[in-house]
C-alpha cells in the first residue's frame, strides 16, 4: 500500500518508522530539514533550540525510544531549575532527534502540499504524489486551510472535531552574547511577564558560545503576533535585562511561531475522516507536546498496520 505522510515532525516520523516496515511510505515536508517544531537554528558559531526546549516521558512506548537514543548520545537528560522531574533534550540540539528518526525513511523536503485531489497530493512545485492512505500531521489550522484549498467537503462531525483543537502562539528570540550569563543551567520560568522562559544554549551544552533563547508568554505572543518583530524582540530583551545585560548582546534573531503548544486537543490519539483513506495526527490529538506527537504517530500507524494485516488474511 502507498502511504503518504504530510509533515516530518515528531508525529509524522513516529508513524513513518512503523509503517515503513509494512508499506511503501513517503513523508513530504515543506521545510528545509526535518523536525518541524523540534527546531535548532545556527547563528554564526552559536546554536539555539528555538521551538521545543525539552520534553518529558511518561509512556513505556516513548521511554523505549528515548532509552535507545540515550545510549546513542542523541538525547541527554536535563534537570530544570524549577522542576523536580527529569526532562530530556537533543544532545546536540532538539533537531538531532527527528534527524535520527528520519534515517532510512523516504523524506522529501522543500515540498509544500497545496491540494488534495481524490487520491493524489499536489505540491506548490508542481509535483504529484499518489496515495492509498494519507496521514496529515500539520498543525490543525493548516490542515483546515489545505482542506479548504482542496474544496474537500467534510462532515459536520469532522468540522466540529477540527474546530475544537487550539494552539498557543509563541514569539521566540535567539540572542548571541559576548559573555557567559548567570542564567541557571536549568533555565528560568517567569510568570506574568512578557518573557515566560529563558535558557542559555551554551549552559545546556548545545552551543559553543553563549546564546540565549527567550520565549514570550502566550498572552504577550497573542497580543503582539502581527506586530513588528524587531520591536517586539527589543521589548522582550528589555524585560529581562537583569539576566541579559544590554551591553552583552551581539545580535539577535526572532521567530514567530503561530502554533506552539496545543492548548486544546482532540481526546484520542488520532482522527480518521469519514472518508476513510485520510487520517490526522500530531500534538493536537491525545496528550499533546513532543510525547503526545510521538504517541499520536505511533497509534495511527498501529491502527493502519492492523487493518491492512486483517484485510490481507
Ligand atoms: C516555541 C515552542 C516551544 C515548545 N516547547 C515545548 C516543550 O518545551 N516541550 C514539549 O514537549 N513540547 C514543546 N513544544 C511543542 C512541540 O514542539 C510539539 O508538540 C511537537 O513538536 C509537535 O510535533 P508534530 O509532529 O505534531 O508537529 P510539527 O512539528 O509542527 O510537524 C508538522 C510538520 O508539517 C510540515 N508542514 C506543515 N504544512 C505543510 C504543508 N502544506 N506541506 C508540507 N509540509 C507541511 C511542517 O513543516 C512541519 O515539519 C513547543 C513548541 C514550540 C513552537
CSV table of C-alpha atoms and ligand atoms in Angstrom, one decimal:
chain,number,residue,atom,x,y,z
A,1,UNK,CA,0.0,0.0,0.0
A,2,UNK,CA,1.2,3.5,-0.8
A,3,UNK,CA,1.1,5.7,2.4
A,4,UNK,CA,1.8,9.4,2.2
A,5,UNK,CA,2.5,11.4,5.3
A,6,UNK,CA,2.5,15.2,5.3
A,7,UNK,CA,4.9,16.5,7.9
A,8,UNK,CA,8.3,15.3,9.0
A,9,UNK,CA,7.9,16.4,12.6
A,10,UNK,CA,7.7,14.1,15.6
A,11,UNK,CA,4.2,12.7,14.7
A,12,UNK,CA,5.0,12.1,11.0
A,13,UNK,CA,8.3,10.4,11.7
A,14,UNK,CA,6.9,8.3,14.5
A,15,UNK,CA,4.2,7.0,12.2
A,16,UNK,CA,6.7,6.5,9.3
A,17,UNK,CA,9.1,4.4,11.3
A,18,UNK,CA,6.3,1.8,12.0
A,19,UNK,CA,4.5,1.9,8.6
A,20,UNK,CA,7.7,1.6,6.5
A,21,UNK,CA,8.2,-1.9,7.9
A,22,UNK,CA,5.0,-3.0,6.0
A,23,UNK,CA,4.2,-0.4,3.3
A,24,UNK,CA,5.7,2.0,0.8
A,25,UNK,CA,5.9,5.2,2.8
A,26,UNK,CA,6.8,8.7,1.7
A,27,UNK,CA,7.0,11.7,4.0
A,28,UNK,CA,6.6,15.1,2.4
A,29,UNK,CA,7.6,18.3,4.3
A,30,UNK,CA,7.7,22.0,3.3
A,31,UNK,CA,10.7,22.6,5.4
A,32,UNK,CA,14.4,22.6,4.5
A,33,UNK,CA,15.0,20.0,7.2
A,34,UNK,CA,13.1,17.5,9.3
A,35,UNK,CA,11.8,18.2,12.8
A,36,UNK,CA,9.0,20.7,12.5
A,37,UNK,CA,8.7,22.4,15.9
A,38,UNK,CA,11.7,20.4,17.2
A,39,UNK,CA,13.9,23.1,15.8
A,40,UNK,CA,17.5,24.1,16.2
A,41,UNK,CA,19.0,27.2,14.5
A,42,UNK,CA,22.6,28.1,13.8
A,43,UNK,CA,23.6,31.8,14.2
A,44,UNK,CA,27.3,32.2,13.4
A,45,UNK,CA,29.2,30.0,15.8
A,46,UNK,CA,26.2,29.5,18.1
A,47,UNK,CA,23.3,27.1,18.1
A,48,UNK,CA,19.9,27.6,19.7
A,49,UNK,CA,16.9,25.5,20.2
A,50,UNK,CA,14.1,27.8,19.3
A,51,UNK,CA,11.0,25.6,19.3
A,52,UNK,CA,10.5,22.8,21.8
A,53,UNK,CA,13.1,23.2,24.6
A,54,UNK,CA,12.8,19.8,26.4
A,55,UNK,CA,10.3,17.1,26.9
A,56,UNK,CA,9.1,14.7,29.5
A,57,UNK,CA,8.4,11.0,29.1
A,58,UNK,CA,5.5,9.2,30.7
A,59,UNK,CA,4.7,6.2,28.5
A,60,UNK,CA,6.6,3.0,28.0
A,61,UNK,CA,6.5,3.4,24.2
A,62,UNK,CA,8.2,6.8,24.2
A,63,UNK,CA,10.6,5.7,27.0
A,64,UNK,CA,11.8,2.8,25.0
A,65,UNK,CA,12.8,5.1,22.0
A,66,UNK,CA,14.4,7.6,24.4
A,67,UNK,CA,16.4,4.9,26.2
A,68,UNK,CA,17.8,3.8,22.9
A,69,UNK,CA,18.6,7.5,21.9
A,70,UNK,CA,20.2,8.0,25.3
A,71,UNK,CA,22.6,5.1,24.7
A,72,UNK,CA,23.4,6.6,21.2
A,73,UNK,CA,24.1,10.0,22.8
A,74,UNK,CA,21.4,11.6,20.7
A,75,UNK,CA,19.4,12.5,23.8
A,76,UNK,CA,20.6,13.9,27.2
A,77,UNK,CA,18.7,14.4,30.5
A,78,UNK,CA,18.1,17.9,31.8
A,79,UNK,CA,17.3,19.0,35.3
A,80,UNK,CA,15.2,22.2,35.1
A,81,UNK,CA,16.0,24.7,37.8
A,82,UNK,CA,12.3,24.9,38.8
A,83,UNK,CA,11.1,21.3,38.3
A,84,UNK,CA,11.9,18.1,40.1
A,85,UNK,CA,11.2,15.5,37.3
A,86,UNK,CA,13.9,14.8,34.8
A,87,UNK,CA,13.4,16.3,31.3
A,88,UNK,CA,15.2,15.3,28.1
A,89,UNK,CA,16.6,17.2,25.1
A,90,UNK,CA,18.6,16.6,22.0
A,91,UNK,CA,22.3,16.4,23.0
A,92,UNK,CA,23.4,18.5,20.0
A,93,UNK,CA,20.1,20.3,19.6
A,94,UNK,CA,16.5,19.2,19.6
A,95,UNK,CA,16.6,18.8,15.8
A,96,UNK,CA,19.0,15.9,16.1
A,97,UNK,CA,16.2,13.6,17.5
A,98,UNK,CA,14.0,13.9,14.4
A,99,UNK,CA,17.1,13.7,12.2
A,100,UNK,CA,18.0,10.4,13.8
A,101,UNK,CA,14.4,9.1,13.5
A,102,UNK,CA,14.3,10.0,9.8
A,103,UNK,CA,17.3,7.8,8.9
A,104,UNK,CA,16.1,5.1,6.4
A,105,UNK,CA,12.8,6.9,5.9
A,106,UNK,CA,11.9,8.3,2.4
A,107,UNK,CA,11.5,12.0,3.3
A,108,UNK,CA,11.0,14.6,0.6
A,109,UNK,CA,11.8,18.1,1.8
A,110,UNK,CA,11.0,21.6,0.3
A,111,UNK,CA,7.7,20.3,-0.9
A,112,UNK,CA,4.7,22.3,0.3
A,113,UNK,CA,1.4,20.4,-0.2
A,114,UNK,CA,-1.1,22.7,-1.7
A,115,UNK,CA,-4.1,20.5,-2.6
A,116,UNK,CA,-5.6,17.0,-2.2
A,117,UNK,CA,-7.4,15.8,-5.3
A,118,UNK,CA,-9.0,12.4,-4.9
A,119,UNK,CA,-6.1,10.1,-4.0
A,120,UNK,CA,-3.4,12.5,-5.1
A,121,UNK,CA,-1.4,15.2,-3.3
A,122,UNK,CA,-0.3,18.3,-5.4
A,123,UNK,CA,2.6,20.4,-4.2
A,124,UNK,CA,3.5,24.1,-4.9
A,125,UNK,CA,6.4,22.9,-7.0
A,126,UNK,CA,4.0,21.1,-9.4
A,127,UNK,CA,4.7,17.5,-8.3
A,128,UNK,CA,2.0,14.9,-7.7
A,129,UNK,CA,2.1,12.1,-5.1
A,130,UNK,CA,-0.4,9.2,-5.2
A,131,UNK,CA,-1.7,7.5,-2.0
A,132,UNK,CA,-3.8,4.7,-0.8
A,133,UNK,CA,-3.8,6.1,2.7
A,134,UNK,CA,-2.9,9.7,3.8
A,135,UNK,CA,-1.8,11.0,7.2
A,136,UNK,CA,-1.8,14.7,7.8
A,137,UNK,CA,0.3,15.9,10.7
A,138,UNK,CA,0.5,19.7,10.2
A,139,UNK,CA,-0.9,21.9,13.0
A,140,UNK,CA,-4.7,21.5,12.6
A,141,UNK,CA,-5.4,25.1,11.3
A,142,UNK,CA,-3.0,24.4,8.5
A,143,UNK,CA,-4.9,21.1,7.7
A,144,UNK,CA,-8.1,23.1,7.6
A,145,UNK,CA,-6.5,25.5,5.2
A,146,UNK,CA,-5.4,22.6,3.0
A,147,UNK,CA,-8.9,21.1,3.0
A,148,UNK,CA,-10.4,24.4,2.0
A,149,UNK,CA,-8.0,24.8,-0.8
A,150,UNK,CA,-8.8,21.3,-1.9
A,151,UNK,CA,-12.6,22.0,-1.9
A,152,UNK,CA,-12.9,18.9,0.3
A,153,UNK,CA,-16.4,18.7,1.8
A,154,UNK,CA,-16.1,17.5,5.3
A,155,UNK,CA,-18.9,16.3,7.5
A,156,UNK,CA,-20.3,18.4,10.3
A,157,UNK,CA,-18.8,15.9,12.7
A,158,UNK,CA,-15.3,16.3,11.2
A,159,UNK,CA,-15.6,20.1,11.1
A,160,UNK,CA,-16.5,20.3,14.8
A,161,UNK,CA,-13.7,17.9,15.7
A,162,UNK,CA,-11.2,20.2,14.0
A,163,UNK,CA,-12.6,23.5,15.3
A,164,UNK,CA,-12.1,22.3,18.9
A,165,UNK,CA,-8.3,22.0,18.5
A,166,UNK,CA,-6.4,25.2,19.5
A,167,UNK,CA,-2.7,26.2,19.7
A,168,UNK,CA,-0.9,29.0,21.6
A,169,UNK,CA,1.4,31.2,19.6
A,170,UNK,CA,4.9,31.9,20.8
A,171,UNK,CA,7.4,34.6,19.8
A,172,UNK,CA,10.9,33.2,20.2
A,173,UNK,CA,14.1,35.4,20.4
A,174,UNK,CA,17.6,33.8,20.0
A,175,UNK,CA,20.3,36.2,21.1
A,176,UNK,CA,24.1,35.8,20.8
A,177,UNK,CA,26.1,37.2,23.7
A,178,UNK,CA,29.7,38.3,24.2
A,179,UNK,CA,29.8,36.9,27.7
A,180,UNK,CA,28.7,33.9,29.7
A,181,UNK,CA,25.4,34.5,31.5
A,182,UNK,CA,24.4,33.7,35.1
A,183,UNK,CA,21.2,32.1,33.9
A,184,UNK,CA,21.0,28.7,35.8
A,185,UNK,CA,21.8,25.7,33.6
A,186,UNK,CA,18.2,24.5,34.0
A,187,UNK,CA,16.7,27.7,32.5
A,188,UNK,CA,14.3,30.1,34.1
A,189,UNK,CA,10.5,30.1,34.0
A,190,UNK,CA,8.9,33.6,34.6
A,191,UNK,CA,5.3,34.4,35.4
A,192,UNK,CA,3.1,37.3,34.4
A,193,UNK,CA,5.9,38.9,32.3
A,194,UNK,CA,6.4,39.3,28.6
A,195,UNK,CA,9.0,36.6,28.7
A,196,UNK,CA,8.0,33.2,30.1
A,197,UNK,CA,11.1,31.1,29.5
A,198,UNK,CA,14.9,31.8,29.2
A,199,UNK,CA,17.6,29.2,28.6
A,200,UNK,CA,21.3,29.6,27.8
A,201,UNK,CA,22.1,27.1,25.0
A,202,UNK,CA,25.8,27.3,26.0
A,203,UNK,CA,25.0,26.1,29.5
A,204,UNK,CA,22.6,23.5,28.0
A,205,UNK,CA,25.6,22.1,26.1
A,206,UNK,CA,24.4,22.6,22.5
A,207,UNK,CA,26.2,25.9,21.7
A,208,UNK,CA,29.9,26.6,21.6
A,209,UNK,CA,29.3,30.2,22.6
A,210,UNK,CA,26.7,31.9,24.9
A,211,UNK,CA,23.4,32.1,23.1
A,212,UNK,CA,20.1,32.5,24.9
A,213,UNK,CA,16.6,31.5,23.8
A,214,UNK,CA,13.7,33.6,25.1
A,215,UNK,CA,10.1,32.5,24.7
A,216,UNK,CA,7.4,35.1,25.1
A,217,UNK,CA,4.3,34.2,27.2
A,218,UNK,CA,1.2,33.0,25.4
A,219,UNK,CA,-0.6,36.3,26.3
A,220,UNK,CA,2.3,38.5,25.2
A,221,UNK,CA,2.7,36.5,22.0
A,222,UNK,CA,-1.1,36.7,21.2
A,223,UNK,CA,-1.2,40.4,21.7
A,224,UNK,CA,1.9,41.1,19.6
A,225,UNK,CA,1.7,38.3,17.0
A,226,UNK,CA,1.2,40.6,14.0
A,227,UNK,CA,3.5,43.4,15.2
A,228,UNK,CA,7.0,44.4,14.1
A,229,UNK,CA,9.1,41.5,15.2
A,230,UNK,CA,12.3,43.5,15.8
A,231,UNK,CA,10.5,46.0,18.1
A,232,UNK,CA,8.8,43.1,19.9
A,233,UNK,CA,12.2,41.4,20.5
A,234,UNK,CA,13.6,44.6,21.9
A,235,UNK,CA,10.7,44.8,24.4
A,236,UNK,CA,11.3,41.2,25.4
A,237,UNK,CA,15.1,41.8,25.8
A,238,UNK,CA,14.5,44.9,27.9
A,239,UNK,CA,12.2,43.0,30.2
A,240,UNK,CA,14.9,40.5,31.1
A,241,UNK,CA,17.9,42.9,31.4
A,242,UNK,CA,18.7,41.6,34.8
A,243,UNK,CA,19.7,38.3,33.2
A,244,UNK,CA,20.9,39.6,29.8
A,245,UNK,CA,22.7,43.0,30.2
A,246,UNK,CA,22.1,45.1,27.1
A,247,UNK,CA,25.9,45.5,26.6
A,248,UNK,CA,26.3,41.7,26.3
A,249,UNK,CA,24.0,41.4,23.2
A,250,UNK,CA,25.9,40.9,20.0
A,251,UNK,CA,23.0,40.1,17.7
A,252,UNK,CA,19.6,38.5,17.8
A,253,UNK,CA,17.0,36.8,15.6
A,254,UNK,CA,13.3,36.5,16.1
A,255,UNK,CA,10.9,33.7,15.1
A,256,UNK,CA,7.1,33.9,15.1
A,257,UNK,CA,5.5,30.5,15.9
A,258,UNK,CA,1.8,30.7,15.1
A,259,UNK,CA,1.4,27.3,16.6
A,260,UNK,CA,3.5,26.2,19.6
A,261,UNK,CA,1.7,24.1,22.3
A,262,UNK,CA,-1.6,22.6,21.5
A,263,UNK,CA,-3.7,24.0,24.4
A,264,UNK,CA,-7.0,22.4,23.5
A,265,UNK,CA,-6.8,18.9,21.9
A,266,UNK,CA,-8.9,16.1,20.4
A,267,UNK,CA,-9.3,13.5,23.1
A,268,UNK,CA,-8.0,10.5,21.2
A,269,UNK,CA,-4.5,10.0,19.6
A,270,UNK,CA,-5.6,10.4,16.0
A,271,UNK,CA,-8.7,11.1,13.9
A,272,UNK,CA,-10.0,9.2,10.9
A,273,UNK,CA,-12.1,11.2,8.4
A,274,UNK,CA,-15.5,9.8,7.4
A,275,UNK,CA,-13.7,9.5,4.1
A,276,UNK,CA,-11.7,6.5,5.4
A,277,UNK,CA,-8.4,7.0,3.5
A,278,UNK,CA,-7.4,10.2,5.4
A,279,UNK,CA,-6.2,10.5,8.9
A,280,UNK,CA,-5.0,13.4,11.1
A,281,UNK,CA,-2.4,13.0,13.8
A,282,UNK,CA,0.0,15.2,15.7
A,283,UNK,CA,0.2,17.1,19.0
A,284,UNK,CA,-3.4,18.3,18.6
A,285,UNK,CA,-4.5,14.7,19.3
A,286,UNK,CA,-4.2,13.0,22.7
A,287,UNK,CA,-1.8,14.3,25.4
A,288,UNK,CA,0.0,17.0,23.4
A,289,UNK,CA,3.6,18.1,23.4
A,290,UNK,CA,6.5,16.1,22.0
A,291,UNK,CA,5.5,12.9,23.7
A,292,UNK,CA,1.9,13.3,22.5
A,293,UNK,CA,3.0,13.9,18.9
A,294,UNK,CA,5.1,10.7,19.1
A,295,UNK,CA,2.2,8.6,20.6
A,296,UNK,CA,-0.2,10.1,18.0
A,297,UNK,CA,2.0,9.0,15.1
A,298,UNK,CA,2.6,5.6,16.7
A,299,UNK,CA,-1.1,4.9,17.3
A,300,UNK,CA,-2.3,5.9,13.8
A,301,UNK,CA,0.4,3.7,12.4
A,302,UNK,CA,-0.5,0.7,14.5
A,303,UNK,CA,-4.1,1.2,13.5
A,304,UNK,CA,-3.3,1.2,9.8
A,305,UNK,CA,-1.0,-1.8,10.0
A,306,UNK,CA,-3.5,-3.8,12.0
A,307,UNK,CA,-6.3,-3.0,9.5
A,308,UNK,CA,-4.1,-3.9,6.5
A,309,UNK,CA,-3.0,-7.2,8.1
A,310,UNK,CA,-6.6,-8.1,8.7
A,311,UNK,CA,-7.6,-7.4,5.1
A,312,UNK,CA,-4.7,-9.5,3.9
A,313,UNK,CA,-5.8,-12.5,5.9
B,1,LIG,C1,8.1,27.7,20.9
B,1,LIG,C2,7.7,26.3,21.2
B,1,LIG,C3,8.0,25.7,22.4
B,1,LIG,C4,7.7,24.4,22.7
B,1,LIG,N1,8.1,23.9,23.9
B,1,LIG,C5,7.9,22.6,24.1
B,1,LIG,C6,8.4,22.0,25.2
B,1,LIG,O1,9.2,22.6,26.0
B,1,LIG,N2,8.2,20.6,25.5
B,1,LIG,C7,7.3,19.9,24.6
B,1,LIG,O2,7.1,18.7,24.9
B,1,LIG,N3,6.8,20.5,23.5
B,1,LIG,C8,7.1,21.8,23.3
B,1,LIG,N4,6.6,22.4,22.1
B,1,LIG,C9,5.6,21.6,21.3
B,1,LIG,C10,6.3,20.5,20.5
B,1,LIG,O3,7.3,21.1,19.7
B,1,LIG,C11,5.2,20.0,19.5
B,1,LIG,O4,4.2,19.5,20.3
B,1,LIG,C12,5.7,18.8,18.6
B,1,LIG,O5,7.0,19.0,18.2
B,1,LIG,C13,4.7,18.7,17.5
B,1,LIG,O6,5.1,17.7,16.6
B,1,LIG,P1,4.1,17.4,15.3
B,1,LIG,O7,4.8,16.4,14.5
B,1,LIG,O8,2.8,17.2,15.8
B,1,LIG,O9,4.0,18.8,14.5
B,1,LIG,P2,5.2,19.6,13.8
B,1,LIG,O10,6.5,19.5,14.5
B,1,LIG,O11,4.6,21.0,13.6
B,1,LIG,O12,5.3,19.0,12.3
B,1,LIG,C14,4.4,19.3,11.3
B,1,LIG,C15,5.3,19.4,10.0
B,1,LIG,O13,4.4,19.6,8.9
B,1,LIG,C16,5.1,20.4,8.0
B,1,LIG,N5,4.0,21.1,7.1
B,1,LIG,C17,3.1,22.0,7.5
B,1,LIG,N6,2.3,22.3,6.5
B,1,LIG,C18,2.8,21.6,5.4
B,1,LIG,C19,2.5,21.6,4.0
B,1,LIG,N7,1.4,22.3,3.5
B,1,LIG,N8,3.2,20.8,3.2
B,1,LIG,C20,4.2,20.0,3.7
B,1,LIG,N9,4.6,20.1,5.0
B,1,LIG,C21,3.9,20.9,5.8
B,1,LIG,C22,5.9,21.4,8.8
B,1,LIG,O14,7.0,21.9,8.1
B,1,LIG,C23,6.3,20.5,10.0
B,1,LIG,O15,7.6,20.0,9.8
B,1,LIG,C24,7.0,23.7,21.8
B,1,LIG,C25,6.7,24.2,20.5
B,1,LIG,C26,7.1,25.5,20.2
B,1,LIG,C27,6.8,26.0,18.8
